[in-house]
Coordinates of C-alpha atoms in Angstrom, one line a residue:
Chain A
X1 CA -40.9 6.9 30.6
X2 CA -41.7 10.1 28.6
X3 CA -38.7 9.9 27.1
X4 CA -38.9 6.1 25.8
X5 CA -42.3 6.7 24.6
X6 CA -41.1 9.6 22.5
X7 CA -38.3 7.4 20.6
X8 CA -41.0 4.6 20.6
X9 CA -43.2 7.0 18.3
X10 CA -40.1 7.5 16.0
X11 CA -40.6 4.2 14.6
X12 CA -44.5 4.5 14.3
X13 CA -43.5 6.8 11.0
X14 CA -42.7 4.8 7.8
X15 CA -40.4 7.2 6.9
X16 CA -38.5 7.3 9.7
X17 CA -37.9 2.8 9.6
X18 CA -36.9 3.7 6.2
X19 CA -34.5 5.8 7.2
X20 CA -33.3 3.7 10.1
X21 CA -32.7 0.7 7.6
X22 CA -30.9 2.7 4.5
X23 CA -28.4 4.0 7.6
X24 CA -27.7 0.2 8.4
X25 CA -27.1 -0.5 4.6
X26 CA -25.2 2.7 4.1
X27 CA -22.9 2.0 6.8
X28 CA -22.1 -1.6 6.7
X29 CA -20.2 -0.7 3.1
X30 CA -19.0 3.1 4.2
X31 CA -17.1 1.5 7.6
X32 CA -15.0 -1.0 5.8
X33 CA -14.5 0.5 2.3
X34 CA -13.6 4.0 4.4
X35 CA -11.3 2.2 6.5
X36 CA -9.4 1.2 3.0
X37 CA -9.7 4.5 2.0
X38 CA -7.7 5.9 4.8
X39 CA -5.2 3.5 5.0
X40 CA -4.1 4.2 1.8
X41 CA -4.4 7.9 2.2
X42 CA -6.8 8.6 -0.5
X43 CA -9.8 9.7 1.9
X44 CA -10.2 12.8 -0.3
X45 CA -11.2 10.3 -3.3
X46 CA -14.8 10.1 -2.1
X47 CA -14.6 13.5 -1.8
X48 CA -14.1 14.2 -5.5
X49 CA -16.4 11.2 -6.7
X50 CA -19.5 12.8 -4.6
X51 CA -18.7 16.1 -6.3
X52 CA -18.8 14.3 -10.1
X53 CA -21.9 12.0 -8.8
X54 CA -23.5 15.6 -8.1
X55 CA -23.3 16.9 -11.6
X56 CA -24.3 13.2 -12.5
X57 CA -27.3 13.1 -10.3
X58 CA -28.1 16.7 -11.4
X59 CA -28.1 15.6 -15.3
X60 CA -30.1 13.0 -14.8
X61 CA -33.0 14.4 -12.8
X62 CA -33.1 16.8 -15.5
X63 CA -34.2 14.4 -18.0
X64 CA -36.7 12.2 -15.8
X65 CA -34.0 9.5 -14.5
X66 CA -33.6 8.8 -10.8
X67 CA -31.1 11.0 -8.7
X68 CA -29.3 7.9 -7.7
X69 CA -28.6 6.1 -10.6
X70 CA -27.7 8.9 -12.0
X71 CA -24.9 9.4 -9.2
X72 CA -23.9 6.1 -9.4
X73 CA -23.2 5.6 -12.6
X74 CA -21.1 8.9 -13.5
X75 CA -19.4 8.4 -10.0
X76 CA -18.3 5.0 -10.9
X77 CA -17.4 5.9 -14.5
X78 CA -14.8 8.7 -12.8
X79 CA -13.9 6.3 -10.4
X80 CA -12.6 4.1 -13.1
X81 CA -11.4 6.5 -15.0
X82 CA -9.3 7.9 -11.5
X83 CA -8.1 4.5 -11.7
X84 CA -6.7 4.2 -15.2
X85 CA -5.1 7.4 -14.9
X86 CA -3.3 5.7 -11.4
X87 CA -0.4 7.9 -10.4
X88 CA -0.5 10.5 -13.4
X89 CA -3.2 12.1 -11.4
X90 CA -0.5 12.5 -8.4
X91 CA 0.6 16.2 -7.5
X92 CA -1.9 17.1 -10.2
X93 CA -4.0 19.1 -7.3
X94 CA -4.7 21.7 -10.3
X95 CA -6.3 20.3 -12.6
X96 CA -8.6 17.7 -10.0
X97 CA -9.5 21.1 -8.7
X98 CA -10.6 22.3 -11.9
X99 CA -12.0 19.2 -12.7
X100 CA -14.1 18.8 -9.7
X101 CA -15.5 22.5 -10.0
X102 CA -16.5 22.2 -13.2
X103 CA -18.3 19.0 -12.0
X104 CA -19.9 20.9 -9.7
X105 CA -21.1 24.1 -11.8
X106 CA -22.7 21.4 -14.6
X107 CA -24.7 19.9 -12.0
X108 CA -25.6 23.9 -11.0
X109 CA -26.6 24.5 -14.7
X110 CA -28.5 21.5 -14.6
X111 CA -30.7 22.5 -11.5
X112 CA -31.3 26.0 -13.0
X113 CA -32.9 24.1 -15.7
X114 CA -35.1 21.9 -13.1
X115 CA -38.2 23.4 -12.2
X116 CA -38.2 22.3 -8.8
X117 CA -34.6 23.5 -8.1
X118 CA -34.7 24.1 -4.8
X119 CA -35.7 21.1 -3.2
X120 CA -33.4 19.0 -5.2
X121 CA -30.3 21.0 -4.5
X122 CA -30.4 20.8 -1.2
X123 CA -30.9 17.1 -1.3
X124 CA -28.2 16.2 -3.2
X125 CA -26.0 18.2 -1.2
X126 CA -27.1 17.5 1.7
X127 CA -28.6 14.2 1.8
X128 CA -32.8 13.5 2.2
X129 CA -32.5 10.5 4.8
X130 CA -36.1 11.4 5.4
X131 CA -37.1 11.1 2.2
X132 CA -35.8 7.3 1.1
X133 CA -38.2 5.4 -0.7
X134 CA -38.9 1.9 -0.6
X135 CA -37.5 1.2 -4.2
X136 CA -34.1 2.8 -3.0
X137 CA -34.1 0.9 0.2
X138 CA -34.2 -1.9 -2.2
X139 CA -31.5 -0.8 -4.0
X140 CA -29.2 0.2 -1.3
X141 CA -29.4 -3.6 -0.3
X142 CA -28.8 -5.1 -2.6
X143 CA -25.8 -2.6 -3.5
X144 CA -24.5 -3.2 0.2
X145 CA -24.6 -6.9 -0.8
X146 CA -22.5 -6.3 -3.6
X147 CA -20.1 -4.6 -2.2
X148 CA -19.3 -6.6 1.1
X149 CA -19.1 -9.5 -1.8
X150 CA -16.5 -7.6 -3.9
X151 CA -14.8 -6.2 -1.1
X152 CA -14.8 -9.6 1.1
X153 CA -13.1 -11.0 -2.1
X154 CA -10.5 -8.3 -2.8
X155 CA -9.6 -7.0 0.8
X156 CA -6.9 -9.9 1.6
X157 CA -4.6 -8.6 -1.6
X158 CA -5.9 -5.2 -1.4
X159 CA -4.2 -5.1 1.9
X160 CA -1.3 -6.4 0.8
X161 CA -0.7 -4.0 -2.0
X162 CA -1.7 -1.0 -0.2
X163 CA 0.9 -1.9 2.4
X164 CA 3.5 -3.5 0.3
X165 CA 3.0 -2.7 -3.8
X166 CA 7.1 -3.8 -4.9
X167 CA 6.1 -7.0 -2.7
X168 CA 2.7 -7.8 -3.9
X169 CA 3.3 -7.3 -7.7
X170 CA 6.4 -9.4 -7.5
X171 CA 4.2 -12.3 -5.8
X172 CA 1.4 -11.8 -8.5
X173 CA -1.3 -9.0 -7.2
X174 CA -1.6 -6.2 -10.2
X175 CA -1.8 -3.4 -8.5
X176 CA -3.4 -1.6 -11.7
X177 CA -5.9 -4.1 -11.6
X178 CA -6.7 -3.7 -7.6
X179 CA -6.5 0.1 -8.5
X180 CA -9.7 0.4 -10.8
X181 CA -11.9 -1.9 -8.7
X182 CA -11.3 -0.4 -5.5
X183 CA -11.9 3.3 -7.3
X184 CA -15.0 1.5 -8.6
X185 CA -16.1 0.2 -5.1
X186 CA -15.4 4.0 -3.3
X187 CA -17.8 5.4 -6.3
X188 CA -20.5 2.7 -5.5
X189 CA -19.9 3.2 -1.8
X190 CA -20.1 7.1 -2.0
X191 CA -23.5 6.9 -4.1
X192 CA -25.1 5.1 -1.3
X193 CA -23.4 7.4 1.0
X194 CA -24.8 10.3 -0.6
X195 CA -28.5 9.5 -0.3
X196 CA -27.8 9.8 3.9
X197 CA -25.5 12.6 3.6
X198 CA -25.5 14.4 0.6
X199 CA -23.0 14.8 -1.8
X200 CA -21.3 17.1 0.6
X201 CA -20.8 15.3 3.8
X202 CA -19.9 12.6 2.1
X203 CA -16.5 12.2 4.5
X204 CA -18.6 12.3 7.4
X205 CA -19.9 8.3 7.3
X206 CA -17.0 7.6 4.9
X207 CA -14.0 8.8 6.7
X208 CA -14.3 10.0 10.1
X209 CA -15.4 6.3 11.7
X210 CA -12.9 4.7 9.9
X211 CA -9.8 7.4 10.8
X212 CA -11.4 6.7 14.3
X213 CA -11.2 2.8 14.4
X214 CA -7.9 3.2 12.1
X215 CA -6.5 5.6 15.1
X216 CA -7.3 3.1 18.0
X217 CA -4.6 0.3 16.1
X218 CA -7.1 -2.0 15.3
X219 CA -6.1 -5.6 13.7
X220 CA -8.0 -5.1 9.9
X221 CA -10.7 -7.1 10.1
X222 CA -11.6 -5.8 13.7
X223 CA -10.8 -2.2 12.4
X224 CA -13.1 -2.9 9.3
X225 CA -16.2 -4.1 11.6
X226 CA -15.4 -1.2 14.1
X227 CA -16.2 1.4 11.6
X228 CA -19.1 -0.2 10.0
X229 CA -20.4 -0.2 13.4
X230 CA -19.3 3.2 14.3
X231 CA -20.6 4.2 11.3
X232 CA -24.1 2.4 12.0
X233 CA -24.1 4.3 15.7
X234 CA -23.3 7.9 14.3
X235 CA -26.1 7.3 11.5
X236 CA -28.5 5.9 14.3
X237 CA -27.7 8.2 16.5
X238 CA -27.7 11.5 14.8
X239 CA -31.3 10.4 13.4
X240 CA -32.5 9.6 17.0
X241 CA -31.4 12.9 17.9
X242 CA -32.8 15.0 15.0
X243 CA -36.2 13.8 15.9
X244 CA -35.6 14.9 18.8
X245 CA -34.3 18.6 18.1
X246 CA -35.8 18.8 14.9
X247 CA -32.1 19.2 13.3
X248 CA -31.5 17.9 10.3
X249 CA -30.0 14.6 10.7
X250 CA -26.7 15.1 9.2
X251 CA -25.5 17.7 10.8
X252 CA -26.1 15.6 13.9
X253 CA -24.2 12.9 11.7
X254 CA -21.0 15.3 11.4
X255 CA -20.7 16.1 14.8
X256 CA -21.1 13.1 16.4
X257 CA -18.2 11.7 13.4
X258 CA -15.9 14.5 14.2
X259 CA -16.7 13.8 18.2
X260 CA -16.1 10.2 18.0
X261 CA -12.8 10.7 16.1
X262 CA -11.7 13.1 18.3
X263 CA -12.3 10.8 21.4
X264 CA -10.5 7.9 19.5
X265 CA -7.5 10.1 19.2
X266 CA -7.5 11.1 22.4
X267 CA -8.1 7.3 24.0
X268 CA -5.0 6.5 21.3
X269 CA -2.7 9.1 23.1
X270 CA -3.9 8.5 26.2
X271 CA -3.2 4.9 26.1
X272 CA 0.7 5.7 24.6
X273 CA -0.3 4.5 20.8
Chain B
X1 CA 25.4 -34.1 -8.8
X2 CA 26.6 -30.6 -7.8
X3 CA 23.8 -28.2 -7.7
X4 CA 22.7 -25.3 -10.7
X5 CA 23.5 -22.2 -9.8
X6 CA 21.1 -20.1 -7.6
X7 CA 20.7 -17.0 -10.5
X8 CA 22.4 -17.1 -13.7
X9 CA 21.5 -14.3 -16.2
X10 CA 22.9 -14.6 -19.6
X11 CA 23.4 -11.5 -22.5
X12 CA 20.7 -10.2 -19.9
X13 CA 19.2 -6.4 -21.4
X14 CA 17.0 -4.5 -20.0
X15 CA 15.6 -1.0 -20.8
X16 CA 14.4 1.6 -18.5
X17 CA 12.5 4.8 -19.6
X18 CA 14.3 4.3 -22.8
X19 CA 18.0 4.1 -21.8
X20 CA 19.8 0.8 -21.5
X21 CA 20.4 0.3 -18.0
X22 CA 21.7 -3.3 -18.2
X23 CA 23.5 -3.8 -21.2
X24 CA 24.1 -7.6 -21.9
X25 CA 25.0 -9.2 -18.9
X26 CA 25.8 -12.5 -17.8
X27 CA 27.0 -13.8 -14.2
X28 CA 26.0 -16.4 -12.2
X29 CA 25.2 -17.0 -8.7
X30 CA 26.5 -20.0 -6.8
X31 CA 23.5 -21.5 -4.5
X32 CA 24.5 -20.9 -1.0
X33 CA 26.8 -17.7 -1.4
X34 CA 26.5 -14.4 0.2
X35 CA 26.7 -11.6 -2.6
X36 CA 27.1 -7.8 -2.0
X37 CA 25.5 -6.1 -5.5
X38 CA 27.8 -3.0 -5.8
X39 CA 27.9 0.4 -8.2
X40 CA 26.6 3.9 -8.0
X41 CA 23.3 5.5 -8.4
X42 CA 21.4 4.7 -11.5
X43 CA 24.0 1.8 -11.9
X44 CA 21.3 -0.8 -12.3
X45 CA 20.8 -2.4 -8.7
X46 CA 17.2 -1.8 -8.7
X47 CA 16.4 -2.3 -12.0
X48 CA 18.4 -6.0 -11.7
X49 CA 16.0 -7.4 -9.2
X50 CA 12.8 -6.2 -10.1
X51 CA 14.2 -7.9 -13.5
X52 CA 15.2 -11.1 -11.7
X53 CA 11.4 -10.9 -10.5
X54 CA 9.6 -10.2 -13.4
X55 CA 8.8 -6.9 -12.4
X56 CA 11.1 -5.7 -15.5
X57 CA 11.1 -7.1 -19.5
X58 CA 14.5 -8.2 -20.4
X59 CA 14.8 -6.8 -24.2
X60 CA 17.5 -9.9 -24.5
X61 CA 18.7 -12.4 -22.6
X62 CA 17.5 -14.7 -20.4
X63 CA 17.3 -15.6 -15.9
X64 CA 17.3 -18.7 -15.0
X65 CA 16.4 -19.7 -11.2
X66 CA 17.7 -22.3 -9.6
X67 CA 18.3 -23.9 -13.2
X68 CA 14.9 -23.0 -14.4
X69 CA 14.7 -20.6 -17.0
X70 CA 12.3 -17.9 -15.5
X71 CA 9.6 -16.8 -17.5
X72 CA 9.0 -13.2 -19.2
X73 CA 8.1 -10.3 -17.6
X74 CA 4.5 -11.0 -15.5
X75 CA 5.3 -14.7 -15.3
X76 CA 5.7 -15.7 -11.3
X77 CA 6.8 -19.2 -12.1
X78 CA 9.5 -20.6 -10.9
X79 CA 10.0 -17.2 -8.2
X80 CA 8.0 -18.7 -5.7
X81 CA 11.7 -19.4 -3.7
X82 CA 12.5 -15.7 -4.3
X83 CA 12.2 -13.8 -0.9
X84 CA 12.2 -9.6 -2.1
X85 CA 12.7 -6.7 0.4
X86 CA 12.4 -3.6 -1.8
X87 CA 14.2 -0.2 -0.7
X88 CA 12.2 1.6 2.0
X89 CA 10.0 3.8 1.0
X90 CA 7.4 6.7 2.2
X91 CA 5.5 5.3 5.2
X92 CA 1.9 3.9 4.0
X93 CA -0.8 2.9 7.0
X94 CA 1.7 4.2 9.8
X95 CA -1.5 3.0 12.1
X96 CA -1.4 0.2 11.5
X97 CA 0.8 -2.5 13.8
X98 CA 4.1 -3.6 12.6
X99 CA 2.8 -7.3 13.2
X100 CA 0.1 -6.6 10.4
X101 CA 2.5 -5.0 7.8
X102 CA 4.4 -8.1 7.8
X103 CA 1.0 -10.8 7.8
X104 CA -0.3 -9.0 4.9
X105 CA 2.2 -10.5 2.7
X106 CA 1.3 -13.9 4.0
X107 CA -0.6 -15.8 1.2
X108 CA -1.6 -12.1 0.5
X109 CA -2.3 -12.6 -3.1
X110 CA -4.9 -14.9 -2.5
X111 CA -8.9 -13.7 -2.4
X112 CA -10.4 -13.1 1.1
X113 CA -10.2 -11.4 4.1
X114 CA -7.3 -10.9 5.9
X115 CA -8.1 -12.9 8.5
X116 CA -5.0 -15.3 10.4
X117 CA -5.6 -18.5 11.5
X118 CA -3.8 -20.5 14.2
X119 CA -0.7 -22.1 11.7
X120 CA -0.7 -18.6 10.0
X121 CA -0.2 -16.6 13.4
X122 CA 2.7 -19.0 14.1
X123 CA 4.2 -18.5 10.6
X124 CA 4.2 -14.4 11.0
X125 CA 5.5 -15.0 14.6
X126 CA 8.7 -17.5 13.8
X127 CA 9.5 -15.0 10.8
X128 CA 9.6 -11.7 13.4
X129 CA 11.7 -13.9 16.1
X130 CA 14.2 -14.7 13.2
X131 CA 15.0 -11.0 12.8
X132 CA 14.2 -10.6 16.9
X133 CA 11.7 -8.0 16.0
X134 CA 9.0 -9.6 18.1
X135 CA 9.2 -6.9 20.8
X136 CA 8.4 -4.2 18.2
X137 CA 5.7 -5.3 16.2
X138 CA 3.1 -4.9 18.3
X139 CA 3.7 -1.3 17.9
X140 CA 2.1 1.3 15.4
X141 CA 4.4 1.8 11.7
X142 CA 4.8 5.2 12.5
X143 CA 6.5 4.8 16.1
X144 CA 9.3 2.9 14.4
X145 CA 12.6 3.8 13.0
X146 CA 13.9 3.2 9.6
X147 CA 15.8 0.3 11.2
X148 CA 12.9 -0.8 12.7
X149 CA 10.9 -0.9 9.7
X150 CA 13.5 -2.4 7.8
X151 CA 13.9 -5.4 10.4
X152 CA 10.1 -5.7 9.7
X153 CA 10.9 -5.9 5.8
X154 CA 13.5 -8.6 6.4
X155 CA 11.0 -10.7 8.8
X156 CA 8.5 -10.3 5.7
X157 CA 10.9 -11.3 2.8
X158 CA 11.2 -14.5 5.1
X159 CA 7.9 -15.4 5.7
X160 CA 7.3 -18.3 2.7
X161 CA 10.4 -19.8 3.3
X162 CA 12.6 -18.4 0.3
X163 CA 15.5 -20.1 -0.7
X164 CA 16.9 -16.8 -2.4
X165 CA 17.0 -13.2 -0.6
X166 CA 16.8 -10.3 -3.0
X167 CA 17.7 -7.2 -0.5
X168 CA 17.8 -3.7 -2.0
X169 CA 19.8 -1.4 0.0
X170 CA 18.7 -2.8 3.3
X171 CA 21.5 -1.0 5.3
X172 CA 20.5 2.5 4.0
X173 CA 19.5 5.0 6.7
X174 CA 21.4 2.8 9.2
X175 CA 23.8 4.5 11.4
X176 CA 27.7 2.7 10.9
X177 CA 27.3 0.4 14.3
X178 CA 24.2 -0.8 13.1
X179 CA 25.4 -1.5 9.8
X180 CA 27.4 -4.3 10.7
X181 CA 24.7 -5.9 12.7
X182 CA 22.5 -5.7 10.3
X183 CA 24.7 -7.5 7.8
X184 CA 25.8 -10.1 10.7
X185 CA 22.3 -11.1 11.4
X186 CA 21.4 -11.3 7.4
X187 CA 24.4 -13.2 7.2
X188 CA 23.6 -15.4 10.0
X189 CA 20.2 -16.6 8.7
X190 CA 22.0 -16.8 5.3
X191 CA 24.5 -19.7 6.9
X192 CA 21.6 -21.5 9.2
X193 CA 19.5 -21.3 6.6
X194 CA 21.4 -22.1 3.4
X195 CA 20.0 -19.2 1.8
X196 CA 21.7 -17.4 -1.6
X197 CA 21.7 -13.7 -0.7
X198 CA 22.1 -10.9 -3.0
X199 CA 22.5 -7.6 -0.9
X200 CA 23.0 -4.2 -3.2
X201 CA 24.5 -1.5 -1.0
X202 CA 25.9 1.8 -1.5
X203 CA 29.4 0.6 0.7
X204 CA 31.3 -2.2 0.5
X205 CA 32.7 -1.9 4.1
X206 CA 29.6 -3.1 6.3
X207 CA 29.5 -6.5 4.2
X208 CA 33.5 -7.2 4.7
X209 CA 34.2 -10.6 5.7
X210 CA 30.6 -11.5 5.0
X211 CA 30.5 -11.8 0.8
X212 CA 32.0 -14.3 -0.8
X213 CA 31.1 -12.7 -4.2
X214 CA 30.7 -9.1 -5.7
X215 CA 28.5 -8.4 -8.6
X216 CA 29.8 -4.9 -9.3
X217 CA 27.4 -2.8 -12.0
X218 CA 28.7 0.4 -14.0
X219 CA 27.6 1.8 -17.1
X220 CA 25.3 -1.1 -18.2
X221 CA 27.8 -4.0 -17.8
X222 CA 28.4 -6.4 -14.5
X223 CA 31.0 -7.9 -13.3
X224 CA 30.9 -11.1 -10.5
X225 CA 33.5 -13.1 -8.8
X226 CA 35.5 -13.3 -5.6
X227 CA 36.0 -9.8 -3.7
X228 CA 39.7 -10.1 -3.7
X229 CA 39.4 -10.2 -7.9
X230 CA 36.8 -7.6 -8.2
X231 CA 37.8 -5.1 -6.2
X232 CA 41.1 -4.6 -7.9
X233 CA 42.3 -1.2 -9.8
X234 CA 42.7 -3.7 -13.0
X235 CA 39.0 -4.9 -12.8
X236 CA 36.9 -2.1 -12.3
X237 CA 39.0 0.1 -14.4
X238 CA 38.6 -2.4 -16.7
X239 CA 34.9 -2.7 -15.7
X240 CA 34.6 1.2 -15.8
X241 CA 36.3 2.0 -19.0
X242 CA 38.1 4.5 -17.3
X243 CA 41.1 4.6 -14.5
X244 CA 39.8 3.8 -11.5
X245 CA 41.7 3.2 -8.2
X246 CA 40.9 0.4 -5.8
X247 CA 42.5 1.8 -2.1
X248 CA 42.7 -0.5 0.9
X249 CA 43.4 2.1 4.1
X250 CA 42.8 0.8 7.8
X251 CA 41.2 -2.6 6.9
X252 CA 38.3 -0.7 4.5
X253 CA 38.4 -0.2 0.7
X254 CA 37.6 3.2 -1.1
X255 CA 36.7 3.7 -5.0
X256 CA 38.2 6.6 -6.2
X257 CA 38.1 8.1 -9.6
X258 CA 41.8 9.0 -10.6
X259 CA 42.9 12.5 -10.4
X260 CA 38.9 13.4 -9.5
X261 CA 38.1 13.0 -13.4
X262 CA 34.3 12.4 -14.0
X263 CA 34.8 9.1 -14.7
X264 CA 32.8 8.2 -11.6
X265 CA 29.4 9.9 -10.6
X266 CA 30.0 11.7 -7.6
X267 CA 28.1 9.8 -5.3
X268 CA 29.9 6.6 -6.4
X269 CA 33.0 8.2 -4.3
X270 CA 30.7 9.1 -1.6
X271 CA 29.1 6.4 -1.2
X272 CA 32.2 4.2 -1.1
X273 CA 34.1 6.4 1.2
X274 CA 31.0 6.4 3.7

């Protein structure tokens, strides 16, 4: 009884319905657009988009805009650009390196510029699920609507050039095409991701459900919902439990991802997948 | 009426990375016949289909389909009858099960989810029993063997009903037992099916008494006909530019370069003697 009247208090706080309902939006577009991601092996793409939306976010909290659009828009920008560059970027692991440090030391210089540095640095590294505000809820709606549109659209041929790319461009599908606006979907995905989990943890609501549902040999539209869900009960869950401990949320996030993925792999083994 | 051919290229060119791969060719494919494409590495095999599917600008020339000329390269009219298994390559989603590779080419250019219906299910299902690869595709990608996969490939080049099979090197990483089945069962659907095959392969010897035709590629040009007139010393020396010796041992045929001269890239000997 104790117990349930703790949890019951969680939701007397705006901040922390707020929270509840950006993890729902976050996750219903991380699940099935992570799932994508590592079926065609390019989970470390978020990765390298959160690290340019970092020096994006930076820049722009430096001259008054918001964090968030500021993320978005140079994420999806490189995103595109990732896609346009298409496999001239492959075994290139020297220069993305470079590429993404430098990303990362602008957005540095930009915060030493900032007079309330501190704060903001480790928010956009590590996520502010606390701190949502009711415009960004807003935003992160209607961005999840966007993307379940775009992606309910593209996912059918998406699939099918992932899987098969001599066999779908001969039937039609331009795999360029499919190329740039799934790289643009990840960066939009991975903006909304970042205002739960920072710019750094990015891969933990991104990757690790959908590895885990990917693992278990899931049909694709079941494996899609899975991690959206799994994604929703890490989220849920690791908030529930940093009100509890007074932990910050995501690094009850990143455990409970890396435990959940390590369960599904072991279920998969154990069951002779 | 008798029928237009299946394929017919004519002064066909096309360039690749700036070299002239196919260098003005012309053949033609009778509808219903079972052809083994022949010739080294870099001989053309490749670059051929993805041609014959658009994939590939011809600089001259032109493909007709089934009498139709087929449009330039991007233009997917008239290739709707065209059934493509590419060569394998690196494994992609090895999680996911085989039965999903093969229904993501099902309608897969069309926008949606990839979500099977009832009549779709059914489709995917009759296409996997016509290769007998129903028992594995319930398993992951990654727990199958190149032969496994291919089968797979083959059940997927089937799946809209094509009327031509475009198969690039589908008994590669096949050991020599499996070879031969392989080609039988191809060949088999071929006959029940009335299907025009085009099979490129490395050897000759796995397809015997299954061709009727060889088109043989070296050094840009082609050559097409019966396999008793093609795979004569006149012919592909004549083909080659260069003496070339055509030798029948044991019931199998071996290309050989004459006296080992580089007239032949090694792996054309190789490949032949395998």
């Amino acid at each position: 009884m104790r117990l349930r009247g703790a949890y019951g208090l969680m939701f007397a706080y705006d901040f922390m319905r707020s929270a509840f309902m950006a993890a729902f939006f976050v996750s219903a577009v991380c699940g099935p657009v992570g799932w994508f991601l590592v079926l065609r092996g390019q989970g470390f793409a978020s990765h390298a988009l959160s690290h340019v939306g970092f020096a994006g976010a930076a820049a722009a909290l430096l001259v008054g805009q918001p964090a968030f659009t500021g993320f978005g828009a140079s994420a999806v920008l490189s995103g595109v650009a990732m896609g346009l560059a298409g496999e001239r970027l492959m075994g290139r692991d020297v220069t993305i390196g470079l590429v993404l440090s430098l990303a990362m030391g602008l957005g540095a210089l930009c915060l030493h510029f900032l007079t309330r540095s501190a704060g903001a640095a480790t928010s956009l590294l590590f996520g502010d699920i606390l701190g949502i505000a009711h415009a960004t809820l807003w935003w992160l709606a209607g961005l999840t609507a966007v993307c379940l549109a775009a992606l309910g659209l593209m996912a059918r041929p998406l699939l099918f050039a992932s899987l098969q790319p001599d066999v779908a461009e001969a039937k039609g599908v331009s795999l360029r095409v499919l190329d740039i606006l799934f790289l643009a979907l990840v960066a939009l995905a991975t903006a909304e991701c970042a205002q739960i989990t920072g710019a750094l943890l990015v891969f933990t609501l991104m990757i690790a459900p959908a590895a885990a549902a990917l693992r278990l040999g899931l049909a694709p539209v079941a494996g899609m919902a899975a991690a959206a869900g799994l994604a929703l009960v890490e989220s849920w869950a690791g908030l529930a439990l940093s009100w509890q401990s007074g932990f910050p949320a995501v690094f009850w996030i990143a455990a409970l991802g890396c435990g959940a993925c390590a369960a599904a792999f072991g279920l998969a083994r154990a069951l002779g997948r | 009426m008798t029928q237009p051919p299946a394929l017919q290229a004519s002064g066909l060119s096309v360039m690749r990375q700036g070299r002239l791969v196919l260098d003005s060719v012309s053949f033609s494919v009778p509808a219903g016949s079972f052809v083994g494409v022949l010739g080294g590495n870099g001989a053309g095999k490749t670059t051929l289909f993805r041609a014959i599917l658009g994939l590939e600008a011809a600089s001259h020339g032109t493909i007709c389909i089934e009498g139709h000329p087929a449009g330039q390269k991007g233009g997917h009219a008239g290739r709707a009858g065209i059934g493509y298994m590419p060569q394998l390559r690196r494994l992609v989603a090895g999680q996911l099960s085989g039965w999903h590779m093969v229904a993501a080419a099902l309608g897969g250019g069309r926008p949606g989810l990839p979500w099977y219906g009832r009549a779709a299910r059914a489709r995917v299902d009759a296409a996997l029993d016509a290769v007998d690869a129903r028992g594995l595709a319930h398993r992951p990608l990654a727990a199958l063997s190149g032969g496994e996969r291919q089968r797979l490939l083959l059940a997927q080049a089937l799946l809209d009903d094509p009327r031509i099979l475009l198969l690039d090197e589908p008994l590669a990483s096949l050991d020599p037992a499996r070879m031969r089945e392989t080609a039988r069962r191809i060949y088999d659907l071929a006959r029940a099916r009335g299907l025009t095959v085009l099979m490129s392969t490395h050897d000759i010897n796995p397809l015997q008494g299954f061709m009727d035709h060889v088109l043989y590629l070296a050094h840009g040009k082609a050559l097409l006909g019966p396999v008793e007139e093609v795979m004569t010393t006149s012919a592909l020396s004549a083909l080659y530019g260069a003496p070339v010796e055509v030798i029948h041992a044991q019931g199998r045929v071996f290309v050989v370069a004459e006296g080992g001269g580089d007239t032949l890239h090694s792996c054309d000997c190789a490949g032949h003697m395998a």
